[in-house]
Coordinates of C-alpha atoms and ligand atoms in Angstrom, one line a residue:
M1 CA -8.7 22.9 5.7
N2 CA -11.7 22.1 7.7
S3 CA -13.4 18.7 7.0
D4 CA -16.9 17.5 7.8
V5 CA -19.3 14.6 7.1
K6 CA -22.6 15.8 5.7
I7 CA -25.7 13.7 5.3
V8 CA -27.8 15.4 2.6
P9 CA -29.5 14.2 -0.6
L10 CA -27.2 15.0 -3.5
E11 CA -30.0 16.8 -5.3
R12 CA -30.3 19.3 -2.5
L13 CA -26.7 20.1 -2.3
T14 CA -25.7 23.7 -3.1
A15 CA -22.0 23.4 -3.0
P16 CA -19.8 25.3 -5.5
V17 CA -18.1 22.0 -6.4
L18 CA -19.4 18.5 -6.0
A19 CA -16.9 15.9 -7.0
V20 CA -18.2 12.4 -7.6
G21 CA -15.8 9.4 -7.8
L22 CA -16.9 6.9 -10.4
G23 CA -15.6 3.5 -11.3
S24 CA -15.4 2.4 -14.9
Q25 CA -18.1 -0.4 -15.0
I26 CA -20.8 2.1 -14.3
V27 CA -20.3 3.9 -17.6
D28 CA -21.1 0.8 -19.7
G29 CA -24.4 0.5 -18.0
K30 CA -26.4 3.4 -16.7
V31 CA -26.0 6.0 -14.1
P32 CA -25.6 4.1 -10.8
S33 CA -28.8 4.0 -8.8
S34 CA -27.4 6.1 -6.0
L35 CA -26.9 8.9 -8.5
L36 CA -30.3 8.8 -10.2
G37 CA -31.6 11.6 -8.0
L38 CA -28.6 13.8 -8.8
D39 CA -28.9 13.0 -12.5
S40 CA -32.5 14.1 -12.6
Q41 CA -31.5 17.2 -10.8
L42 CA -29.0 17.7 -13.5
Q43 CA -31.7 17.1 -16.1
G44 CA -30.0 14.0 -17.3
A45 CA -26.7 15.7 -17.9
M46 CA -24.8 13.0 -16.2
S47 CA -26.5 10.3 -18.3
R48 CA -25.6 12.2 -21.4
V49 CA -22.0 12.5 -20.4
L50 CA -21.8 8.8 -19.7
E51 CA -23.6 7.9 -22.9
S52 CA -21.3 10.1 -25.0
G53 CA -18.4 8.0 -23.9
D54 CA -16.4 11.2 -23.2
F55 CA -16.0 10.0 -19.6
K56 CA -15.3 6.3 -19.1
G57 CA -14.5 6.3 -15.4
E58 CA -11.0 5.3 -16.1
R59 CA -8.4 6.3 -13.4
D60 CA -7.9 10.0 -13.4
D61 CA -10.5 10.6 -16.1
F62 CA -12.2 13.9 -15.5
V63 CA -15.2 15.9 -16.7
A64 CA -17.0 19.0 -15.4
I65 CA -20.8 19.4 -15.6
Y66 CA -22.6 22.8 -15.0
P67 CA -26.2 22.1 -13.9
S68 CA -28.8 24.8 -13.8
K69 CA -29.8 23.8 -10.2
G70 CA -28.1 22.3 -7.2
P71 CA -24.3 22.2 -7.0
K72 CA -22.7 24.8 -9.3
R73 CA -20.3 22.3 -10.7
V74 CA -20.2 18.5 -10.7
L75 CA -16.8 17.1 -11.3
L76 CA -16.8 13.4 -12.3
I77 CA -13.5 11.8 -11.4
G78 CA -12.6 8.4 -12.8
L79 CA -11.6 5.7 -10.3
G80 CA -10.8 2.9 -12.8
K81 CA -12.0 -0.8 -12.7
P82 CA -14.2 -1.4 -9.7
A83 CA -12.3 -4.5 -8.7
E84 CA -9.2 -2.4 -8.5
I85 CA -10.6 0.5 -6.5
T86 CA -8.5 0.6 -3.2
R87 CA -8.0 3.1 -0.5
A88 CA -5.1 4.4 -2.5
V89 CA -7.3 5.0 -5.5
L90 CA -9.9 6.9 -3.4
R91 CA -7.2 8.9 -1.6
R92 CA -5.7 9.9 -5.0
A93 CA -9.1 10.9 -6.4
A94 CA -9.8 13.2 -3.5
A95 CA -6.3 14.8 -4.0
I96 CA -7.0 15.4 -7.7
A97 CA -10.4 16.9 -6.9
A98 CA -8.9 19.2 -4.3
R99 CA -6.3 20.4 -6.9
K100 CA -8.9 20.9 -9.6
T101 CA -11.0 22.9 -7.1
I102 CA -8.1 25.1 -6.2
A103 CA -7.3 25.6 -9.9
L104 CA -10.9 26.8 -10.4
G105 CA -10.3 29.3 -7.6
I106 CA -12.9 27.8 -5.3
E107 CA -12.6 27.3 -1.5
H108 CA -15.1 24.5 -0.8
L109 CA -15.3 21.0 -2.1
A110 CA -17.9 18.3 -1.5
F111 CA -17.1 14.7 -2.3
Y112 CA -19.3 11.7 -2.9
V113 CA -18.5 8.2 -3.8
P114 CA -21.4 5.9 -4.6
H115 CA -21.3 2.5 -3.0
E116 CA -20.9 0.9 -6.4
S117 CA -17.6 2.7 -6.8
R118 CA -16.0 2.0 -3.5
G119 CA -14.4 -1.4 -4.3
G120 CA -15.5 -2.7 -1.0
V121 CA -13.6 -0.2 1.0
P122 CA -15.5 0.2 4.2
P123 CA -17.0 3.6 5.2
V124 CA -14.6 4.3 8.1
V125 CA -11.7 3.9 5.6
V126 CA -13.5 6.0 3.0
G127 CA -13.8 8.8 5.5
Q128 CA -10.2 8.6 6.4
V129 CA -8.6 8.3 2.9
L130 CA -10.8 11.0 1.3
T131 CA -9.9 13.4 4.0
E132 CA -6.2 12.5 3.8
G133 CA -6.3 12.9 0.0
A134 CA -8.1 16.2 0.1
A135 CA -5.7 17.6 2.6
H136 CA -2.8 16.3 0.5
G137 CA -4.2 17.9 -2.7
A138 CA -4.9 21.2 -0.9
W139 CA -1.4 21.7 0.3
Q140 CA 0.3 24.8 -1.0
F141 CA 3.4 26.6 0.2
K142 CA 3.2 30.4 0.0
E143 CA 5.1 31.4 3.1
L144 CA 8.3 32.6 1.4
K145 CA 6.6 34.6 -1.4
A146 CA 6.8 38.3 -0.7
T147 CA 4.6 39.2 -3.7
D148 CA 1.0 38.2 -3.6
D149 CA 0.2 34.6 -4.5
K150 CA -3.3 34.7 -5.8
R151 CA -4.0 30.9 -5.7
A152 CA -7.2 30.0 -3.9
K153 CA -7.0 28.0 -0.7
L154 CA -9.2 25.0 -0.1
K155 CA -11.0 26.0 3.1
S156 CA -13.5 23.2 3.6
F157 CA -14.0 19.6 2.5
E158 CA -17.2 17.8 3.0
I159 CA -17.8 14.1 2.6
I160 CA -21.3 13.4 1.5
G161 CA -22.7 10.1 2.9
A162 CA -25.7 8.2 3.9
R163 CA -27.3 8.4 7.3
E164 CA -26.4 4.8 8.3
E165 CA -22.7 5.3 7.7
R166 CA -22.4 8.7 9.3
G167 CA -20.6 7.4 12.5
D168 CA -18.1 5.4 10.5
L169 CA -17.4 8.1 8.0
E170 CA -16.9 10.6 10.9
R171 CA -14.5 8.3 12.8
G172 CA -12.4 7.9 9.6
R173 CA -12.6 11.6 8.8
R174 CA -11.2 12.4 12.3
I175 CA -8.2 10.2 11.7
G176 CA -7.7 11.4 8.1
A177 CA -7.8 15.0 9.3
A178 CA -5.2 14.4 12.0
I179 CA -2.9 12.7 9.5
G180 CA -3.5 15.6 7.0
I181 CA -2.4 18.1 9.6
G182 CA 0.7 16.0 10.5
Q183 CA 1.6 15.6 6.8
K184 CA 1.2 19.3 6.2
L185 CA 3.6 20.1 9.0
A186 CA 6.1 17.6 7.6
R187 CA 5.8 19.1 4.1
N188 CA 6.2 22.7 5.3
L189 CA 9.3 21.8 7.2
Q190 CA 10.7 19.9 4.2
M191 CA 10.0 22.9 1.9
L192 CA 11.8 25.4 4.1
P193 CA 15.3 26.1 2.9
G194 CA 18.4 25.4 4.9
N195 CA 18.9 29.0 6.0
V196 CA 15.5 28.9 7.7
C197 CA 15.1 25.3 8.8
T198 CA 18.2 24.8 10.8
P199 CA 18.8 22.2 13.5
T200 CA 17.7 24.7 16.2
Y201 CA 14.6 25.5 14.1
L202 CA 13.7 21.8 14.2
T203 CA 14.1 22.0 18.0
E204 CA 11.8 25.0 18.2
I205 CA 9.2 23.1 16.2
A206 CA 9.6 20.1 18.6
R207 CA 9.2 22.4 21.6
L208 CA 6.1 24.0 20.0
L209 CA 4.5 20.6 19.6
G210 CA 5.5 19.7 23.1
K211 CA 3.7 22.8 24.4
A212 CA 0.6 22.3 22.3
Y213 CA 0.2 18.6 23.1
G214 CA 2.1 18.0 26.3
F215 CA 5.0 16.0 25.0
K216 CA 8.3 15.9 26.9
V217 CA 10.9 17.5 24.6
T218 CA 14.7 17.6 25.2
A219 CA 17.5 18.8 22.9
L220 CA 21.2 18.2 23.3
D221 CA 23.5 20.8 21.7
R222 CA 27.2 20.5 20.9
S223 CA 28.4 20.7 24.5
H224 CA 25.9 18.1 25.7
L225 CA 26.8 15.8 22.7
E226 CA 30.4 16.1 23.7
K227 CA 29.6 15.0 27.3
A228 CA 27.6 12.1 26.0
G229 CA 30.4 11.0 23.7
M230 CA 28.4 11.3 20.5
Y231 CA 31.2 12.0 18.1
A232 CA 29.5 10.5 15.1
I233 CA 27.0 13.3 15.2
L234 CA 29.6 15.8 16.2
S235 CA 32.0 14.8 13.4
V236 CA 29.3 15.8 10.8
A237 CA 28.4 19.0 12.6
Q238 CA 32.0 20.2 13.1
G239 CA 32.2 21.9 9.7
S240 CA 29.1 24.0 10.3
A241 CA 28.5 27.2 12.3
Q242 CA 25.0 25.8 13.2
E243 CA 24.6 24.1 16.5
P244 CA 23.8 20.4 16.1
Q245 CA 20.8 19.1 18.0
L246 CA 19.8 15.7 19.2
I247 CA 16.0 16.2 19.8
T248 CA 13.8 13.8 21.6
L249 CA 10.0 13.9 22.0
E250 CA 8.1 11.6 24.3
Y251 CA 4.4 10.9 23.9
H252 CA 2.9 9.1 26.8
G253 CA -0.5 7.5 26.1
A254 CA -0.4 4.2 28.0
K255 CA 0.9 2.9 31.2
R256 CA 4.0 0.7 31.6
T257 CA 4.4 -0.4 28.0
A258 CA 7.6 -0.1 26.1
P259 CA 7.5 2.7 23.6
I260 CA 7.7 2.6 19.8
C261 CA 10.8 4.7 18.9
L262 CA 10.8 6.7 15.7
V263 CA 14.2 8.0 14.5
G264 CA 14.4 10.6 11.7
K265 CA 17.5 11.8 9.8
G266 CA 17.6 15.6 10.2
V267 CA 20.4 16.9 8.0
T268 CA 19.0 20.4 7.3
F269 CA 21.4 20.8 4.4
D270 CA 23.7 18.2 2.9
S271 CA 26.4 19.7 0.8
G272 CA 28.4 16.5 1.1
G273 CA 31.0 18.2 3.2
I274 CA 34.7 17.9 2.1
S275 CA 33.5 15.1 -0.2
I276 CA 31.4 17.8 -1.8
K277 CA 28.4 17.1 -4.1
P278 CA 28.2 18.5 -7.6
A279 CA 26.3 21.8 -7.9
L280 CA 23.5 20.6 -10.2
N281 CA 20.4 20.1 -8.1
M282 CA 22.3 20.5 -4.8
E283 CA 19.5 22.8 -3.6
E284 CA 17.4 19.6 -3.3
M285 CA 19.6 18.6 -0.3
K286 CA 17.5 20.9 1.9
Y287 CA 15.2 17.9 1.8
D288 CA 17.7 15.8 3.7
M289 CA 15.8 16.4 6.9
S290 CA 12.7 14.6 5.5
G291 CA 13.0 11.7 8.0
A292 CA 13.0 14.3 10.9
A293 CA 9.9 16.0 9.3
A294 CA 8.1 12.6 9.2
V295 CA 8.8 12.1 12.9
L296 CA 7.6 15.6 13.8
G297 CA 4.5 15.3 11.6
T298 CA 3.7 12.0 13.3
F299 CA 3.9 13.6 16.7
E300 CA 1.3 16.1 15.5
V301 CA -0.9 13.2 14.6
L302 CA -0.3 11.7 18.1
G303 CA -1.2 15.0 19.7
Q304 CA -4.4 15.2 17.7
L305 CA -5.6 11.6 18.2
K306 CA -4.0 10.6 21.6
P307 CA -3.9 6.9 21.0
E308 CA -3.3 4.6 23.9
I309 CA 0.4 3.8 23.3
N310 CA 3.8 5.2 24.1
V311 CA 6.0 6.7 21.4
V312 CA 9.4 8.3 21.5
G313 CA 10.9 10.4 18.6
V314 CA 14.6 10.8 18.2
I315 CA 16.0 13.4 15.7
P316 CA 19.7 13.9 15.2
A317 CA 19.9 17.2 13.4
T318 CA 22.9 19.0 11.8
E319 CA 24.2 20.6 8.7
N320 CA 26.8 18.9 6.6
L321 CA 29.2 21.5 5.2
P322 CA 32.8 21.8 4.2
S323 CA 35.1 24.2 6.1
G324 CA 38.4 24.5 7.7
T325 CA 37.0 22.7 10.7
A326 CA 35.1 20.1 8.8
V327 CA 35.8 16.3 9.2
K328 CA 38.1 14.9 6.5
P329 CA 38.1 11.7 4.6
G330 CA 40.3 9.3 6.6
D331 CA 39.4 10.7 10.0
V332 CA 38.6 8.2 12.6
I333 CA 36.1 9.0 15.4
R334 CA 34.5 7.1 18.3
S335 CA 30.8 6.7 18.3
H336 CA 28.4 6.8 21.2
Y337 CA 28.0 3.0 20.9
G338 CA 31.7 2.6 21.4
K339 CA 32.7 1.4 17.9
T340 CA 35.2 3.5 16.1
I341 CA 34.4 4.7 12.6
E342 CA 36.7 5.6 9.7
I343 CA 35.0 8.4 7.7
V344 CA 36.1 7.6 4.2
N345 CA 33.4 9.8 2.6
T346 CA 32.0 12.8 4.4
D347 CA 28.9 12.6 2.1
A348 CA 27.9 9.4 3.9
E349 CA 26.9 11.6 6.9
G350 CA 23.3 10.3 7.4
R351 CA 24.5 6.9 8.7
L352 CA 26.9 8.7 11.1
I353 CA 24.3 10.7 12.8
L354 CA 21.8 7.8 12.8
A355 CA 24.4 5.6 14.4
D356 CA 24.6 7.7 17.5
A357 CA 20.8 8.2 17.5
L358 CA 20.1 4.5 17.3
S359 CA 22.6 3.9 20.1
Y360 CA 21.0 6.6 22.2
A361 CA 17.5 5.0 21.6
R362 CA 18.5 2.1 23.9
R363 CA 17.9 4.3 26.9
F364 CA 14.1 4.3 26.2
K365 CA 14.0 0.4 26.3
P366 CA 12.0 0.5 23.1
A367 CA 9.6 -2.2 21.9
C368 CA 10.9 -1.5 18.4
V369 CA 12.8 1.3 16.6
I370 CA 12.0 2.5 13.1
D371 CA 14.2 5.0 11.4
A372 CA 13.4 7.0 8.3
A373 CA 16.2 8.6 6.3
T374 CA 16.9 10.1 2.9
L375 CA 20.0 7.9 3.2
T376 CA 21.3 6.8 -0.3
G377 CA 21.1 7.9 -3.9
A378 CA 21.4 4.2 -4.6
I379 CA 17.9 3.6 -3.4
V380 CA 16.7 5.8 -6.2
I381 CA 18.6 3.7 -8.7
G382 CA 17.2 0.5 -7.2
L383 CA 13.6 1.3 -6.5
G384 CA 12.9 4.6 -8.2
H385 CA 10.4 7.0 -6.8
H386 CA 7.6 4.6 -5.8
A387 CA 9.0 2.4 -3.1
I388 CA 10.7 2.9 0.2
G389 CA 13.7 0.7 0.7
L390 CA 13.1 -1.5 3.8
M391 CA 15.8 -3.2 5.8
G392 CA 15.9 -4.5 9.4
N393 CA 16.9 -7.2 11.9
D394 CA 13.4 -8.6 12.6
E395 CA 11.2 -10.2 10.0
Q396 CA 8.0 -9.8 12.0
L397 CA 8.6 -6.0 12.5
M398 CA 9.5 -5.6 8.9
S399 CA 6.2 -7.3 7.7
E400 CA 4.3 -5.1 10.2
V401 CA 6.0 -2.0 8.7
R402 CA 5.2 -3.2 5.2
K403 CA 1.5 -3.6 6.1
A404 CA 1.4 -0.1 7.5
G405 CA 3.0 1.1 4.3
E406 CA 0.4 -0.6 2.2
L407 CA -2.4 0.9 4.2
A408 CA -0.7 4.3 4.0
G409 CA -0.1 4.2 0.3
E410 CA 3.6 4.6 1.2
R411 CA 4.8 1.2 0.1
C412 CA 8.0 -0.5 1.2
W413 CA 10.1 -3.1 -0.6
P414 CA 12.6 -5.2 1.3
L415 CA 16.4 -5.4 0.7
P416 CA 18.5 -8.2 2.2
L417 CA 21.0 -7.5 5.0
W418 CA 22.9 -10.7 4.4
E419 CA 26.1 -11.3 6.3
E420 CA 28.2 -11.1 3.0
F421 CA 27.3 -7.4 2.6
R422 CA 28.6 -6.6 6.1
D423 CA 32.2 -7.2 5.0
L424 CA 32.0 -4.3 2.6
N425 CA 32.1 -1.8 5.5
K426 CA 35.3 -3.3 7.0
S427 CA 38.0 -0.7 7.7
D428 CA 41.8 -1.1 7.8
V429 CA 42.1 1.2 10.8
A430 CA 38.8 1.3 12.6
D431 CA 35.9 -1.0 13.5
V432 CA 33.9 0.1 10.5
K433 CA 34.1 2.6 7.7
N434 CA 31.2 4.8 6.7
S435 CA 31.0 3.8 3.0
G436 CA 31.2 0.4 1.4
G437 CA 31.6 1.8 -2.1
R438 CA 29.2 1.8 -5.0
A439 CA 28.0 -1.8 -5.0
A440 CA 24.8 -2.4 -3.0
G441 CA 25.0 1.1 -1.7
S442 CA 21.6 1.1 0.1
I443 CA 22.3 -2.3 1.7
T444 CA 25.8 -1.4 3.0
A445 CA 24.3 1.8 4.4
G446 CA 21.6 -0.4 6.1
W447 CA 24.4 -2.7 7.5
F448 CA 26.3 0.3 8.8
L449 CA 23.2 1.3 10.9
R450 CA 22.8 -2.3 12.1
E451 CA 26.3 -2.1 13.6
F452 CA 24.8 0.3 16.1
V453 CA 21.5 -1.5 16.8
D454 CA 21.6 -3.3 20.1
G455 CA 18.9 -5.5 21.6
F456 CA 15.7 -4.3 19.9
P457 CA 13.7 -5.1 16.8
W458 CA 14.7 -2.4 14.2
A459 CA 13.5 -1.4 10.8
H460 CA 15.1 1.1 8.5
L461 CA 13.3 3.1 5.8
D462 CA 15.4 4.6 3.0
I463 CA 13.2 7.4 1.7
A464 CA 15.7 9.1 -0.5
G465 CA 13.6 8.2 -3.6
T466 CA 10.2 9.0 -2.1
A467 CA 10.5 12.0 0.2
Y468 CA 10.1 14.5 -2.5
S469 CA 9.4 14.6 -6.2
D470 CA 11.1 16.7 -8.9
R471 CA 8.0 16.6 -11.1
E472 CA 4.3 17.4 -10.7
S473 CA 1.6 14.7 -11.0
A474 CA -2.2 14.9 -11.1
A475 CA -2.4 14.4 -7.4
S476 CA 0.7 16.3 -6.2
P477 CA 2.7 19.3 -7.1
K478 CA 6.5 18.8 -7.3
G479 CA 8.3 19.1 -4.1
P480 CA 7.9 17.4 -0.7
S481 CA 5.6 14.5 -0.1
G482 CA 5.4 14.4 3.6
L483 CA 6.1 10.7 3.3
G484 CA 6.4 8.7 6.4
V485 CA 3.7 10.5 8.4
R486 CA 1.0 8.2 7.1
L487 CA 3.1 5.0 7.4
F488 CA 4.2 5.8 10.9
S489 CA 0.6 6.8 11.9
E490 CA -0.8 3.5 10.5
F491 CA 1.9 1.5 12.3
I492 CA 1.2 3.3 15.6
L493 CA -2.6 3.1 15.3
G494 CA -2.3 -0.6 14.3
R495 CA -0.4 -1.3 17.5
A496 CA -2.7 0.8 19.6
G497 CA -5.6 -1.2 18.4
G498 CA -7.1 1.2 15.8
Ligands
LIG501 N1 21.4 12.7 1.5 C1 22.2 11.8 0.7 C2 21.3 10.8 -0.1 C3 20.3 11.3 -1.1 C4 20.6 11.3 -2.4 C5 19.1 11.8 -0.7 C6 19.7 11.7 -3.4 C7 18.2 12.3 -1.6 C8 18.5 12.2 -3.0 C9 23.2 11.1 1.5 O1 23.7 11.7 2.6 C10 24.4 10.8 0.6 O2 25.0 11.7 0.2 N2 24.6 9.5 0.3 C11 25.7 9.2 -0.5 C12 26.4 8.0 0.1 C13 27.7 7.7 -0.5 C14 28.7 8.8 -0.4 C15 28.3 6.4 0.1 C16 25.2 8.8 -1.9 O3 24.1 8.1 -1.9 O4 25.8 9.1 -2.9
LIG502 MN1 25.4 13.0 2.0
LIG503 ZN1 22.5 13.2 3.4

């Protein structure tokens, strides 16, 4: 999807679709002054729609007008109460408009939000979130259909603005477009099944990104992992014929500053291993590499925007399968960090591979480390599908991450890593065991990770409830959300100074 900022009087626009975001207060009064020109072009059609009460501007309200001149269709999209219009509301409206446009079989969308309906969101942010939203709504996955998929593709998105805000809208659009590209990569990777998106496939993608943008990329396979003593990763991988990979990407955008380190769980399929999962919905476990996808997507954003900051990505990637060589409940292994682990449940594999990755991250002397992982089913029980579970060892970092999540529309909610919870991971034979049982399942998983965090501020994002959706909404199809790319990008851009 191409995006652009266009300065043109609405009444002169000849787009096939013009979407107009409107807040609900406007409907009670008249057509907002910024739309009077368009309304007269439409021969008062907009006034009549608003007067009829059929469109009240409530969130996700929607009506189409077919004028005789100017844009072929005008889609009014409700934004809700003006005081409650936020960047998230505008992002969502653009996504809905993109989806409606595609449903109409149309490839071009122009979008306009009058000042009265922006809820005080500044032009640079309007440019960013509308572009993010349109890219989000435009996403489709057709790669694996052998028969023709006739759905239209959204080819271009135009933000219609006023002359004096052009520079700001354009600056925001550029950021939104980069984030849109990164999120698309993440969602495509998530969507790919386990037989295509293997650990080595993730390495290939990392190498492609490295080539395209000049990142340093390394990958350790089974033999290298053995030399490095990374038996937590190896224990998960030992049941699979696929070669495990510990992938690192290094983006260098500033001199002599400690990097931000992003770690993403890359289990390309999680069957549970010997502690095998039930068959129902097991296919969803192809999404167990969503953390890895978020890291790779974020590196695409870095390559596009080149902010002045250093970032390292670390992706432990493996399958988790049962076999004659698979790790068994009760097995004890030694981690890269040095602590021994009793593996009481082979389905708690994410924390094992992250343990070694977090330990490995020390070599980069990171300013901070943030991991993203589809780690626990318990987070879905605790927070459902609208909040990321946030844990960590540093209040300041956690509040910075939360702020980034708010900006990104990928909100986090904190869970406590109190000392009492730590005891649940105590093992009779080893230093720790990899499952603390059912109680506080997300917190004990967080505490397990913390056992391998040494000397840096660290935040953990449990994205098991948010990385994908099993149902469609107005703004998104069912399937992968690409979550994490926006949060990571906001965090990095915030630290880089915008
Ligand atoms: N990948 C799963 C977590 C998950 C569950 C992700 C649902 C997405 C949706 C993880 O590896 C896992 O199996 N966790 C176990 C841990 C338990 C065995 C301690 C779980 O949550 O049941
Ligand atoms: Mn598992
Ligand atoms: Zn898993």
